[in-house]
Amino acid sequence: MNDSVFVGELSWKEYEALVADGQRVLFLPVGALEQHGHHLCMDVDVLLPTAVSQRVAQRIGGLVLPALPYGYKSQQKSGGGNHFPGTTSLDGATLSHTVLDIIRELGRHGVRRLVLMNGHYENAMFLVEGIDLGLRELRYAGIDDFRVVLLSYWDFVKDPQVIAQLYPDGFLGWDIEHGGVFETSLMLALYPQRVDMSRVVDHPPATFPPYDLYPIDPSRTPAPGTLSSARGASREKGELILEVCVEGIAKAVGEAFENAP
Amino acid sequence: MNDSVFVGELSWKEYEALVADGQRVLFLPVGALEQHGHHLCMDVDVLLPTAVSQRVAQRIGGLVLPALPYGYKSQQKSGGGNHFPGTTSLDGATLSHTVLDIIRELGRHGVRRLVLMNGHYENAMFLVEGIDLGLRELRYAGIDDFRVVLLSYWDFVKDPQVIAQLYPDGFLGWDIEHGGVFETSLMLALYPQRVDMSRVVDHPPATFPPYDLYPIDPSRTPAPGTLSSARGASREKGELILEVCVEGIAKAVGEAFENAP
Amino acid sequence: MNDSVFVGELSWKEYEALVADGQRVLFLPVGALEQHGHHLCMDVDVLLPTAVSQRVAQRIGGLVLPALPYGYKSQQKSGGGNHFPGTTSLDGATLSHTVLDIIRELGRHGVRRLVLMNGHYENAMFLVEGIDLGLRELRYAGIDDFRVVLLSYWDFVKDPQVIAQLYPDGFLGWDIEHGGVFETSLMLALYPQRVDMSRVVDHPPATFPPYDLYPIDPSRTPAPGTLSSARGASREKGELILEVCVEGIAKAVGEAFENAP
Amino acid sequence: MNDSVFVGELSWKEYEALVADGQRVLFLPVGALEQHGHHLCMDVDVLLPTAVSQRVAQRIGGLVLPALPYGYKSQQKSGGGNHFPGTTSLDGATLSHTVLDIIRELGRHGVRRLVLMNGHYENAMFLVEGIDLGLRELRYAGIDDFRVVLLSYWDFVKDPQVIAQLYPDGFLGWDIEHGGVFETSLMLALYPQRVDMSRVVDHPPATFPPYDLYPIDPSRTPAPGTLSSARGASREKGELILEVCVEGIAKAVGEAFENAP
Amino acid sequence: MNDSVFVGELSWKEYEALVADGQRVLFLPVGALEQHGHHLCMDVDVLLPTAVSQRVAQRIGGLVLPALPYGYKSQQKSGGGNHFPGTTSLDGATLSHTVLDIIRELGRHGVRRLVLMNGHYENAMFLVEGIDLGLRELRYAGIDDFRVVLLSYWDFVKDPQVIAQLYPDGFLGWDIEHGGVFETSLMLALYPQRVDMSRVVDHPPATFPPYDLYPIDPSRTPAPGTLSSARGASREKGELILEVCVEGIAKAVGEAFENAP
Amino acid sequence: MNDSVFVGELSWKEYEALVADGQRVLFLPVGALEQHGHHLCMDVDVLLPTAVSQRVAQRIGGLVLPALPYGYKSQQKSGGGNHFPGTTSLDGATLSHTVLDIIRELGRHGVRRLVLMNGHYENAMFLVEGIDLGLRELRYAGIDDFRVVLLSYWDFVKDPQVIAQLYPDGFLGWDIEHGGVFETSLMLALYPQRVDMSRVVDHPPATFPPYDLYPIDPSRTPAPGTLSSARGASREKGELILEVCVEGIAKAVGEAFENAP
């Protein structure tokens, strides 16, 4: 028997057997193609939630669907802005309808437990909408026991001791962790060949006014595209983050579906 | 001359004269019809950004468009969830297209400066999308100098001293400020007749796991629908908040449009 | 107990109790932001159906939802055309989907009786479509006892004696009653501070060929934007109209829902 | 040279030569598949505007596009309602987008003058929307001299003497002329083989309250589906109507495009 | 009794009686307005599937709905390309939604057996999508016994002997049969007055690389717009094709619905 | 310098430098998550066009975008049908809009040459539509020199000698090459660990009537989901196919963009 957790690597007969009773948890990583500074590749937001999904799936006997490789438009305060070459984003409705379509199909397969593992901050509300549209359609089709968990893996790094280890000089918020210590450390732990620490541009954390201006003023984003410096990143930090996320998510997902009303 | 700041109270000739040079700032308050606990009415998210818009417009010579009275679906962690009777929400695409349509029309009028004053947390990303779609269409129509500021008025209450005055026992985050001290205080300052402090249900702040489950588990939302207790609310706090918001936004909006690239 | 008829002024608990048995009638006023000549403000089409809804709701124990403040594009023969500054209109699909979304939500609340009170001529068919889409979705959700009444309040002024009182020199048709005697009288009765009779431009009734040309020829619309002169308007006429509408609609709505199949 | 006025009967080379200078008027008949009582076939609303378009085109050197055979949903007060077997209607957006697509293509061909000849009352506003969307897109594509005339052919029968000839016992309004004297007379003049006068059901004119109820109450529509009796119909009346319409429309269309701004 | 097979020529009472038991087969011809070379008119793709539908319906007691006169965008390798004047095409979504709407309505009528008779190569996948969307909605409405057959009539000409009769010099594939021997022969058999053999441009069969380029290079399409020469066309060949198609489709349709699961 | 051809593996600065002059060719592989019999994994349609894209990009100095992992609904005659567990498909509009969004973004980056490398038969027309919508929007934005090549890699295997090597017992058409010799050989050459030849089910080629029935009759698809037997597959055949495709496509793409009008 093929023991891959990736749905794409299974034959349909293997998949059919695995999802038949509706109890198995499927993970859909959702990412983006987005600039992440001079030192990181552009598919960070796909690689990381896929890696986390894979590890959680291995622990809890889940399966991982092919990741969505394009996401919602990068926003200045969380991703630098959508004006960079390379950043390639979808309209909100396109992303929401992709999620809707996948939920409709999973419902047909007999799946009843889905985790959307978000890797790109800006996706979140359009995933919410896709889930709502998907569950609505399933209800019209007579399926009312489909459950979805939506999460962004970084929300599981909350332990102050862990935060202190990652940011010995103080944590400045997830908002500006675009291409910074957090993502870079994870990439060093998982895909070191796609990180070039020699190109990290050390700059002060980006600061923004409490509003958004459109079209954005590109000069407000630090030139390299990162919102905080990745200089403090390390493989060890990445391994710590990964373990914290995988353990936390594995536990949370189990509870979520067990306790769902 | 009619000196109302409300566009709806002007004749078209008055409006035409006011917006002719494209320098005037228009405010579009965006709210929701949403439960806000036992002690507040359901149009809080419309009343508050409208009141702030009005006051800022009065200071800077702006105009206020009719508010959007329905918003995006209430989320459990920020609004209690969309399962309450009374909460009446739009699909994301409906909200985004409303914003798109209004921007297209304002562009035709000659307006070039718009502020979207958000009063409902869940609206934000669908407003972003509406703005992006609107500016895209304006560019197709040959208009590339239209500028939009998007803000949520509560983001202007950042001064630690103010926070300390509002929350002498410690601030727990905007997330759970749904129907709590912040909104209730503003309502006491602005629309006391729509607050019934005798019906405030005092409960511990809502706590949520670091993920969302859909369909939500209603039992996770405190029964009254608020996410934190409004017991500490007062008219004085509301007046303080209002002054801080109005002053901060008036200043920020002026700078934003002056400095826009 | 809060005795407001406006849903937005109620708490969700009050609303829940009122709509629980599905017998209560909800009114959704639908208007527009549209030029109404030099002498009237631009939110006439929101104010008037809201005022009528309020009064009917008070008589029959109904509730009034927040009005839709933006409507379909002004047409030359009924509203002067969509080329005026200030007139701010939605695409048809945006309006229809707003109605669809609201119906879907009301169905969830347990509401089964809705009146769409139209105040802007051009809205009508897009409201029809929104209703059809909404009832279709409710059927998919298993709800088939939701009933909607769609009306334009002016259609209840049909008594020849009333018409004769309003138009002693002869009635020229509702088509050209844009910003004319009818709407101006109602505004004088309800919101006299938003009428400036000194700015009424007295012009012959607009005449149009039996076709529409797009893009319109603005020179065919009388310069002030009205289609007939408001000179004959009076507060007394407005009060008469109001009474006729409120009485007629209260009676009609009751019958409509009682007799619905 | 092929002298057909029907675009579908021309080769593309013939068509190309005819529309090259952008001066030629194209007619797009828009109909419906809709019940018209026991005595008429269901494609009346396609046949009649096509016949009128053909005759006007012959007079003024125009061309006739293939008619749109399906229209918007039949409404009770103007078409009996959409509950009849046979009546086969489109969603509003489908109809509007069809018009948009055709306008986009005609613009590419070099056409600049289009007449939408409506044969189904309920279509009108969705045609307006299709025109607006189409002209908007053409503007984005740099084409701003495309002109559209929208008309319903019956609006050209306005001469009181003609009305008196058609309705010697008094005219009751176009509203209830569904399958009545007007359409039946035209069919007798143009397609007598599709009329079976022996099946005309003579019933009093339909009367409706000044509102619409959804879902409709089918019992309010006269059982045969007509809204007034066709008993007074005759071939002679049909020929009179046809002549009045063709003459009036030919004249109006010429003027409309000559004088367009 | 009216014995027409065309739904549009029936009264609704006749139609109602015919479709009441859900066993009758309805045909929806789907065509295009598209250039077909110098010698053919532009509505070939509507006329031919309508003629085939009519004949099949006569044999098996079916009915023919009004044809869809506009289709999907002409592709260079199958229709010469969408750049010709006269070719007037729809967006894919417009075509799919038209099919969806018609299926929804037929389901309401009680029809359960529909044949989409395609006459324009490029339509096929958008008809597939329309069918899928239509059947999905019918399932939401509780109707799960609606069956659709989708076919392109030329796919029934498969007998090598027939092919040899039509193409004595060798058959080059359906791909390039645009305006060639096949369609021209059918037109000669059915509508000879719409064929002008004197204008046939004799050219070698079009050849294309194994990819598509957009925007297309018009110079790759033979100048007259046909993809192969129609010189070998004849009325006799057309009659043969017609008989083969009608017989094959009548048989296939009967079997398809009898054996449907 | 990072010499990966995968856009996702580049930093934005690397990408920016590579696409700056608009001459570089970008490849977008488009696949599906679809059953491919008992012996193949389900992401075959993503892996294969990605592998071909990678090799062609390496030869001609191109770049490969992240593949689209979900495609249009599997059709019975080309993919077995969309009823299998595991097959996870999108609505046509979702796929088309994804392509539209990506084209819009690439246009912003300065890219002017895009190849859509299709790996799933059913995608083709929805990619055509996405391209058309994308180029239309770019034109509105003033970009008219963007060129797109659309191809399915198997269309480059046309040499009769190659066909004879692959199918010594005769070639039966691409239609039924779903999970058969062609795809299986390629997978053996590229990803042998994802093929289990011991599970190949040897069955006669699938045969279908010349029409499609919806909902499909699953019993017409061979039980394993393949449409022809993969027994004749071999690594050597896969290597031959790969070389033929890569060489042919590299040559064709170069010519296509050089010669584009």
XYZ file of N, CA and C in Angstrom, chain F residues 52 59 153 156-168 181-182 185-190 234-248:
117
model
N 7.404 18.563 -18.873
C 7.659 19.015 -20.245
C 8.010 20.508 -20.236
N 15.712 24.422 -22.366
C 16.310 24.547 -23.700
C 16.259 25.966 -24.258
N 0.523 18.981 -24.748
C 1.822 18.436 -25.189
C 1.684 17.222 -26.088
N 1.997 17.051 -29.998
C 3.272 17.126 -30.708
C 3.824 15.747 -31.057
N 3.096 14.738 -30.652
C 3.466 13.373 -31.044
C 2.630 13.016 -32.269
N 3.146 13.346 -33.427
C 2.367 13.163 -34.651
C 3.095 12.334 -35.710
N 4.378 12.196 -35.547
C 5.176 11.464 -36.530
C 4.697 10.008 -36.596
N 4.272 9.558 -37.757
C 3.735 8.191 -37.856
C 4.728 7.137 -37.377
N 6.015 7.379 -37.592
C 6.996 6.394 -37.115
C 7.002 6.316 -35.597
N 6.885 7.471 -34.957
C 6.828 7.475 -33.496
C 5.557 6.777 -33.024
N 4.463 7.123 -33.656
C 3.191 6.484 -33.287
C 3.315 4.962 -33.425
N 3.959 4.544 -34.501
C 4.100 3.098 -34.729
C 4.963 2.450 -33.647
N 5.973 3.160 -33.192
C 6.804 2.607 -32.121
C 6.006 2.487 -30.820
N 5.184 3.481 -30.578
C 4.420 3.481 -29.325
C 3.296 2.445 -29.360
N 2.685 2.327 -30.517
C 1.503 1.472 -30.637
C 1.729 0.460 -31.759
N 2.560 -0.543 -31.556
C 2.849 -1.490 -32.642
C 1.584 -2.208 -33.125
N -1.201 3.679 -22.475
C 0.216 3.513 -22.801
C 0.958 4.839 -22.764
N 0.357 5.860 -23.273
C 1.038 7.135 -23.417
C 1.408 7.739 -22.061
N 3.678 5.440 -19.891
C 5.084 5.406 -20.312
C 5.806 6.675 -19.854
N 5.161 7.797 -20.015
C 5.783 9.036 -19.553
C 6.038 8.988 -18.049
N 5.075 8.487 -17.322
C 5.267 8.405 -15.872
C 6.400 7.436 -15.532
N 6.506 6.331 -16.264
C 7.607 5.385 -16.016
C 8.956 6.042 -16.269
N 8.992 6.923 -17.256
C 10.252 7.600 -17.559
C 10.562 8.692 -16.541
N 9.525 9.317 -16.018
C 9.741 10.498 -15.177
C 9.551 10.227 -13.683
N 6.087 1.471 -21.347
C 7.468 1.187 -20.931
C 8.215 2.496 -20.728
N 9.253 2.397 -19.933
C 10.097 3.554 -19.708
C 10.667 4.082 -21.023
N 11.052 3.170 -21.896
C 11.667 3.579 -23.159
C 10.670 4.394 -23.984
N 9.455 3.927 -24.051
C 8.442 4.692 -24.784
C 8.282 6.078 -24.160
N 8.298 6.126 -22.843
C 8.158 7.412 -22.161
C 9.288 8.366 -22.515
N 10.478 7.812 -22.587
C 11.614 8.677 -22.925
C 11.498 9.185 -24.363
N 11.025 8.301 -25.224
C 10.821 8.716 -26.618
C 9.781 9.842 -26.696
N 8.664 9.627 -26.031
C 7.604 10.657 -26.052
C 8.157 11.985 -25.527
N 8.857 11.894 -24.419
C 9.356 13.112 -23.793
C 10.281 13.864 -24.752
N 11.150 13.145 -25.392
C 12.086 13.798 -26.294
C 11.343 14.432 -27.477
N 10.402 13.688 -28.005
C 9.626 14.213 -29.145
C 8.874 15.478 -28.728
N 8.237 15.424 -27.569
C 7.456 16.581 -27.120
C 8.366 17.781 -26.849
N 9.424 17.536 -26.121
C 10.274 18.664 -25.725
C 10.900 19.298 -26.964
N 11.367 18.472 -27.858
C 11.998 19.025 -29.060
C 10.968 19.776 -29.909
N 9.837 19.148 -30.089
C 8.813 19.767 -30.938
C 8.292 21.068 -30.348
